Coordinates of C-alpha atoms and ligand atoms in Angstrom, one line a residue:
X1 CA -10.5 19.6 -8.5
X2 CA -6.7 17.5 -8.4
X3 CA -5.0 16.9 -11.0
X4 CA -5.9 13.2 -10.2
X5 CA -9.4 13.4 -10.3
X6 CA -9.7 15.4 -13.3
X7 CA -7.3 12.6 -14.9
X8 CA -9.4 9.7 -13.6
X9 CA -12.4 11.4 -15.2
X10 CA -10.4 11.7 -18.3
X11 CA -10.0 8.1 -18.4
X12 CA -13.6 6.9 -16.8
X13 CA -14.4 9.0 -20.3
X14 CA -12.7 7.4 -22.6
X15 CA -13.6 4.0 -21.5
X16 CA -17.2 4.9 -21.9
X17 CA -16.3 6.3 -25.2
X18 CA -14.9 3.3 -26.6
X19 CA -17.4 1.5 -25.1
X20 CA -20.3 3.0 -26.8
X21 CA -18.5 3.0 -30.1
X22 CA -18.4 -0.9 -30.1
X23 CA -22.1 -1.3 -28.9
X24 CA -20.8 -2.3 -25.0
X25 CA -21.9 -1.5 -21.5
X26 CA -19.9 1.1 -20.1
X27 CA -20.3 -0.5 -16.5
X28 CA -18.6 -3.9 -18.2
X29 CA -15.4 -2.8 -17.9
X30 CA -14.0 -2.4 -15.0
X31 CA -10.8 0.2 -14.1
X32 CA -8.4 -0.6 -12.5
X33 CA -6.1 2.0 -11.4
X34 CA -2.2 1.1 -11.5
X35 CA -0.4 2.9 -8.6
X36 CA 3.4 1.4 -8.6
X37 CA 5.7 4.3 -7.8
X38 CA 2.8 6.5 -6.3
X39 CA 2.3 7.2 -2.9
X40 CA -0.7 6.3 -0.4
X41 CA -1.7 10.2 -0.5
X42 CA -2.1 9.7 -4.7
X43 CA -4.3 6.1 -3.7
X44 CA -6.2 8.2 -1.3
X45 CA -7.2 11.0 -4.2
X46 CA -8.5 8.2 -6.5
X47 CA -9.8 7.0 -3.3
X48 CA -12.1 10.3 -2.3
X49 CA -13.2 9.9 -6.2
X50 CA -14.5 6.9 -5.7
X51 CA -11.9 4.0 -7.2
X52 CA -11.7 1.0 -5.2
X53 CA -9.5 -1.3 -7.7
X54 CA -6.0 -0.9 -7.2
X55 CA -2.9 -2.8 -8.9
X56 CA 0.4 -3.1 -7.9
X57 CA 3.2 -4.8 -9.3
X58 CA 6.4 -5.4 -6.9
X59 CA 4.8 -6.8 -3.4
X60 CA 8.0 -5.6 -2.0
X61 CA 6.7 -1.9 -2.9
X62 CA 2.9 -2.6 -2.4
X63 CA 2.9 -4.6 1.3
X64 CA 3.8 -0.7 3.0
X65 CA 0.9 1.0 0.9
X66 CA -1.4 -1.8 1.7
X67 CA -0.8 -1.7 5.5
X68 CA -0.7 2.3 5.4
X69 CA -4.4 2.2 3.8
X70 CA -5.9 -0.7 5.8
X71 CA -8.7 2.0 6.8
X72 CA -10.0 2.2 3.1
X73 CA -12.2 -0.4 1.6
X74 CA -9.7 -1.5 -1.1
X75 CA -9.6 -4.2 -3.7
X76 CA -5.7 -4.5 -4.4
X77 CA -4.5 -6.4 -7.6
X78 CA -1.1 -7.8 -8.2
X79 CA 0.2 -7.4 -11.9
X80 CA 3.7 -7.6 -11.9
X81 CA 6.0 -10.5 -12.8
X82 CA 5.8 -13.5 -10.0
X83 CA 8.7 -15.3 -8.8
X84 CA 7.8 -18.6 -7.2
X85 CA 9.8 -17.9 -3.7
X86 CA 8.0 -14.3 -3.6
X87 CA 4.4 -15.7 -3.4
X88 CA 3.4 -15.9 0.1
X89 CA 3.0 -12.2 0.9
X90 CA 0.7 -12.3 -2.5
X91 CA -1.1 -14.7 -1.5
X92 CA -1.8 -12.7 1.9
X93 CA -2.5 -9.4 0.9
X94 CA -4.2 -9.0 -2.3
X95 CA -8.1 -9.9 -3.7
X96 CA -6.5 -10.6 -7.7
X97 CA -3.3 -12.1 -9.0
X98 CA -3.0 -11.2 -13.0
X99 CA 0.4 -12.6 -13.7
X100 CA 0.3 -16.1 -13.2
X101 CA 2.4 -18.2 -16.0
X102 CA 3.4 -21.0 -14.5
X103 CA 2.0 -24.4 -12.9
X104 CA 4.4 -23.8 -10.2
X105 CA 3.7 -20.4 -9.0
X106 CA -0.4 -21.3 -9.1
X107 CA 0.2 -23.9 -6.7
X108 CA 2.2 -22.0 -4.2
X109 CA -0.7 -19.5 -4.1
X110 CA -3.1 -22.0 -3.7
X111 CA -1.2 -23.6 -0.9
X112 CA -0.4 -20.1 0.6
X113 CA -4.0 -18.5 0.5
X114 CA -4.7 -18.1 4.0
X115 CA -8.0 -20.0 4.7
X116 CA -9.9 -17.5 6.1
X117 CA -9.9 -15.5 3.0
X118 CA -11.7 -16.1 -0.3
X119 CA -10.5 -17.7 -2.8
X120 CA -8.0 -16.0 -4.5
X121 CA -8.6 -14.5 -8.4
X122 CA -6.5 -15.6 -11.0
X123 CA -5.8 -14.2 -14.0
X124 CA -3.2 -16.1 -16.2
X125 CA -0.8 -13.8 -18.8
X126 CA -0.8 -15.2 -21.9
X127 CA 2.1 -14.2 -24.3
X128 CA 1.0 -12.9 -27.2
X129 CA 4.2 -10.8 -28.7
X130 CA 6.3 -14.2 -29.0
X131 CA 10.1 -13.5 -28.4
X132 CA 9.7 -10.4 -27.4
X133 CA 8.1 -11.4 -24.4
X134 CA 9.2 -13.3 -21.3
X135 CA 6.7 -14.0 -19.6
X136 CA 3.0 -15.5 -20.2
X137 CA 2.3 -18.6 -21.1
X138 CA 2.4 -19.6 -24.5
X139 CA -1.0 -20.2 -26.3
X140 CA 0.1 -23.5 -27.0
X141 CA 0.6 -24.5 -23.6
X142 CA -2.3 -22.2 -21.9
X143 CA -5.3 -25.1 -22.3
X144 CA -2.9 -27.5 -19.9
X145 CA -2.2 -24.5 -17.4
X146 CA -5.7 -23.4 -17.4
X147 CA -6.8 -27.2 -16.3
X148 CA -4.6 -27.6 -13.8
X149 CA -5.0 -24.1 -11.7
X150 CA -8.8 -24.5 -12.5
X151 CA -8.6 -27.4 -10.3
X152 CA -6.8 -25.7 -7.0
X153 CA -8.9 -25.7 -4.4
X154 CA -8.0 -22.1 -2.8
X155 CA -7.5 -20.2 -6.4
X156 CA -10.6 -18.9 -8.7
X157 CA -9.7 -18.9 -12.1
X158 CA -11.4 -16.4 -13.5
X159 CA -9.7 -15.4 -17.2
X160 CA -6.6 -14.0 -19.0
X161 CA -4.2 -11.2 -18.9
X162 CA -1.9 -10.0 -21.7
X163 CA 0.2 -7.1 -22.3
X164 CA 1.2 -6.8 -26.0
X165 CA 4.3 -5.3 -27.2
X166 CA 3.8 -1.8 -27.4
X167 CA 2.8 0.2 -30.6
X168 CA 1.0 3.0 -31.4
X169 CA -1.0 1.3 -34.6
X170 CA -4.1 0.7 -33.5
X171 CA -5.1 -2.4 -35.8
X172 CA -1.7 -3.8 -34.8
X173 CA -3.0 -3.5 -30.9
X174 CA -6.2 -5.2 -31.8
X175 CA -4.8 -7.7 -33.7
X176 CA -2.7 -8.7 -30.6
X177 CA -5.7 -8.6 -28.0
X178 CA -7.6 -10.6 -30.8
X179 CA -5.5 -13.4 -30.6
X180 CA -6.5 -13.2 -26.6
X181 CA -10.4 -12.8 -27.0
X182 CA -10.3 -16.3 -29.4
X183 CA -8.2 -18.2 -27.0
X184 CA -10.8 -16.6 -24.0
X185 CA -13.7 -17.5 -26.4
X186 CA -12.5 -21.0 -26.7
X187 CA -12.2 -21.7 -23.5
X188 CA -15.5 -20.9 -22.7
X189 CA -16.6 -23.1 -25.3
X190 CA -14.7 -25.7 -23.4
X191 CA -17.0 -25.4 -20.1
X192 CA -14.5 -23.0 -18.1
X193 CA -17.0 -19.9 -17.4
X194 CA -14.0 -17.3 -17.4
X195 CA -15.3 -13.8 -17.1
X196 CA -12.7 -11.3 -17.1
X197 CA -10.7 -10.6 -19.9
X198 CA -7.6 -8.2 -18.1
X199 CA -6.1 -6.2 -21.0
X200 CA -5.3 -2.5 -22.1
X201 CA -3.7 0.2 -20.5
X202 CA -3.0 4.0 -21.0
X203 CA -1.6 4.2 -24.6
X204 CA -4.4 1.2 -26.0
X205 CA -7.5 1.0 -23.8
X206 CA -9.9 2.2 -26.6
X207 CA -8.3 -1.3 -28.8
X208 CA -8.5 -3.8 -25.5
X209 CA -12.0 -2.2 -24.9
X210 CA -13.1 -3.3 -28.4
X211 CA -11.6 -6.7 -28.3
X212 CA -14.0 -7.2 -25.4
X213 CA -11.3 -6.6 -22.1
X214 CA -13.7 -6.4 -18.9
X215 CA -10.6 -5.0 -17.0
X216 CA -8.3 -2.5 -17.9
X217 CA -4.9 -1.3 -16.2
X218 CA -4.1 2.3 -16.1
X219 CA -1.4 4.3 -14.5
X220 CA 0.2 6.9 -16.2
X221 CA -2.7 8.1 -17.4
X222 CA -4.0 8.9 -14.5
X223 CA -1.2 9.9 -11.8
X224 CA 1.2 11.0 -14.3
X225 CA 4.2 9.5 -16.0
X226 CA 6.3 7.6 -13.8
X227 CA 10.4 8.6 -13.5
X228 CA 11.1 5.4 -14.6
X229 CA 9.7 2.6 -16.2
X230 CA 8.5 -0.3 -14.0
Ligands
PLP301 C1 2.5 -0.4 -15.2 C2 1.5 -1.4 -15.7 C3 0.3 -1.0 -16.2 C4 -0.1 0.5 -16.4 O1 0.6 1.0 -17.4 P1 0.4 2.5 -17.9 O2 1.0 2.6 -19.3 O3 1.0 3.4 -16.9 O4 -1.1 2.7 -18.0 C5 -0.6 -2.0 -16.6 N1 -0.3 -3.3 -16.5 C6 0.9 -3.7 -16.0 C7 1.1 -5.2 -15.9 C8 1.8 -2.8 -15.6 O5 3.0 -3.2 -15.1

C-alpha cells in the first residue's frame, strides 16, 4: 500500500472513531481531502482509494489540477480566502465554495455560475477567533449575510465554515466550534434547512466531529506536511 492510502485510512479511522464515541453515524461526515501544494499524481492515489471530495484553496494553483484530472469523477471544493475580482474561474470550476464572507463576493458567484451547471454550494466562514482572524463574517452580522445569499438564484446555501485559531487544548477547540453549532442550530430554527456544518481539520477533527461538523478538511494528515504553510 502508499503512503497515501495507508494515511487516508488513518484518517477515514479516526473520523469513525470519534464518531462512535459521540453516538454519530460514521457515514455523516463527509472527508474532504485538502490537496493545495500536492500534485495531480497525490489526487490520483486518494483517487484509486476511493476519495472523490477534493479542496483547494488558491484557484490560481487548482484551475491546472482541475483540467489535468478532467478524466476522474471529481467533486472539487474551494476553501481558500475569496477576493471579489478572482471569482469567475470559481464560479466555473468547482461543485462547493466554503469561504464566502462577504455580500459582495456571493453575488459575483451567483452572477458568474454558468447556467448550465447546478447551483453552486455555499458555505459561509464565520469568524469565531475575533481579532485574530480576518476573515469570516462576524456572528453578529452572519443572520443578514445568510438572508441575502439565501436568496441568489444560482447559489445553494447550504451551511457554515469556520476555522478556529489553532490550539492543541481540546475543550478550547470545542468551545470554538460550539459557538458555530448554536449559530448553525439557530438558523435552522429560523426556517433555513442548512445541512452541512464544514469544520475540523488534521490537528482537531475528533473536536469538530463532536460539535456535530458533517464536513471535515484534511490535508496534512494525509499527504504529508506541506513545505510551507498555505
Ligand atoms: C489547508 C487547509 C485545511 C487543511 O489543513 P490541514 O491542517 O493540512 O489538515 C483545511 N481547511 C482550510 C481552509 C485550509 O486552508
Amino acid at each position: 500500500m502508499t503512503t497515501i492510502s495507508n494515511a487516508l485510512q488513518a484518517v477515514r479511522e479516526r473520523i469513525a472513531r470519534a464518531a462512535v464515541q459521540c453516538g454519530r453515524a460514521p457515514a455523516s461526515i463527509a472527508l474532504l481531502a485538502v490537496t493545495k501544494t500536492c500534485g495531480p499524481e497525490a489526487i490520483r492515489a486518494a483517487y484509486a482509494e476511493g476519495q472523490r471530495a477534493f479542496g483547494e484553496s488558491y484557484a490560481q494553483e487548482a484551475l491546472p489540477k482541475i483540467a489535468a484530472l478532467a478524466d476522474l469523477d471529481l467533486e472539487w471544493h474551494c476553501i481558500g480566502p475569496l477576493q471579489s475580482n478572482k471569482t469567475k474561474p470559481i464560479a466555473e470550476h468547482f461543485a462547493w465554495v466554503h469561504g464566502v464572507d462577504r455580500a459582495k463576493i456571493a453575488q459575483r458567484l451567483s452572477e458568474q455560475r454558468p447556467p448550465e451547471l447546478p447551483p453552486l454550494n455555499i458555505c459561509l466562514q464565520v469568524n469565531v477567533s475575533g481579532e485574530s482572524s480576518k476573515s469570516g463574517v462576524a456572528p453578529t452580522q452572519l443572520a443578514a449575510l445568510v438572508r441575502m445569499v439565501a436568496a441568489l438564484p444560482r447559489l445553494k446555501l447550504r451551511g457554515l465554515m469556520a476555522i478556529p485559531a489553532p490550539t492543541e487544548d481540546m475543550a478550547q477547540q470545542r468551545a470554538a466550534f460550539h459557538v458555530v453549532r448554536e449559530l448553525f442550530e439557530e438558523l435552522n430554527r429560523q426556517g433555513f434547512a442548512l445541512d452541512t456544518l464544514s469544520m475540523g481539520m488534521s490537528h482537531d477533527l475528533e473536536a469538530a466531529i463532536q460539535e456535530g461538523a458533517t464536513i471535515v478538511r484534511v490535508g496534512s494528515a494525509i499527504f504529508g506536511e506541506r513545505r510551507k504553510p498555505l
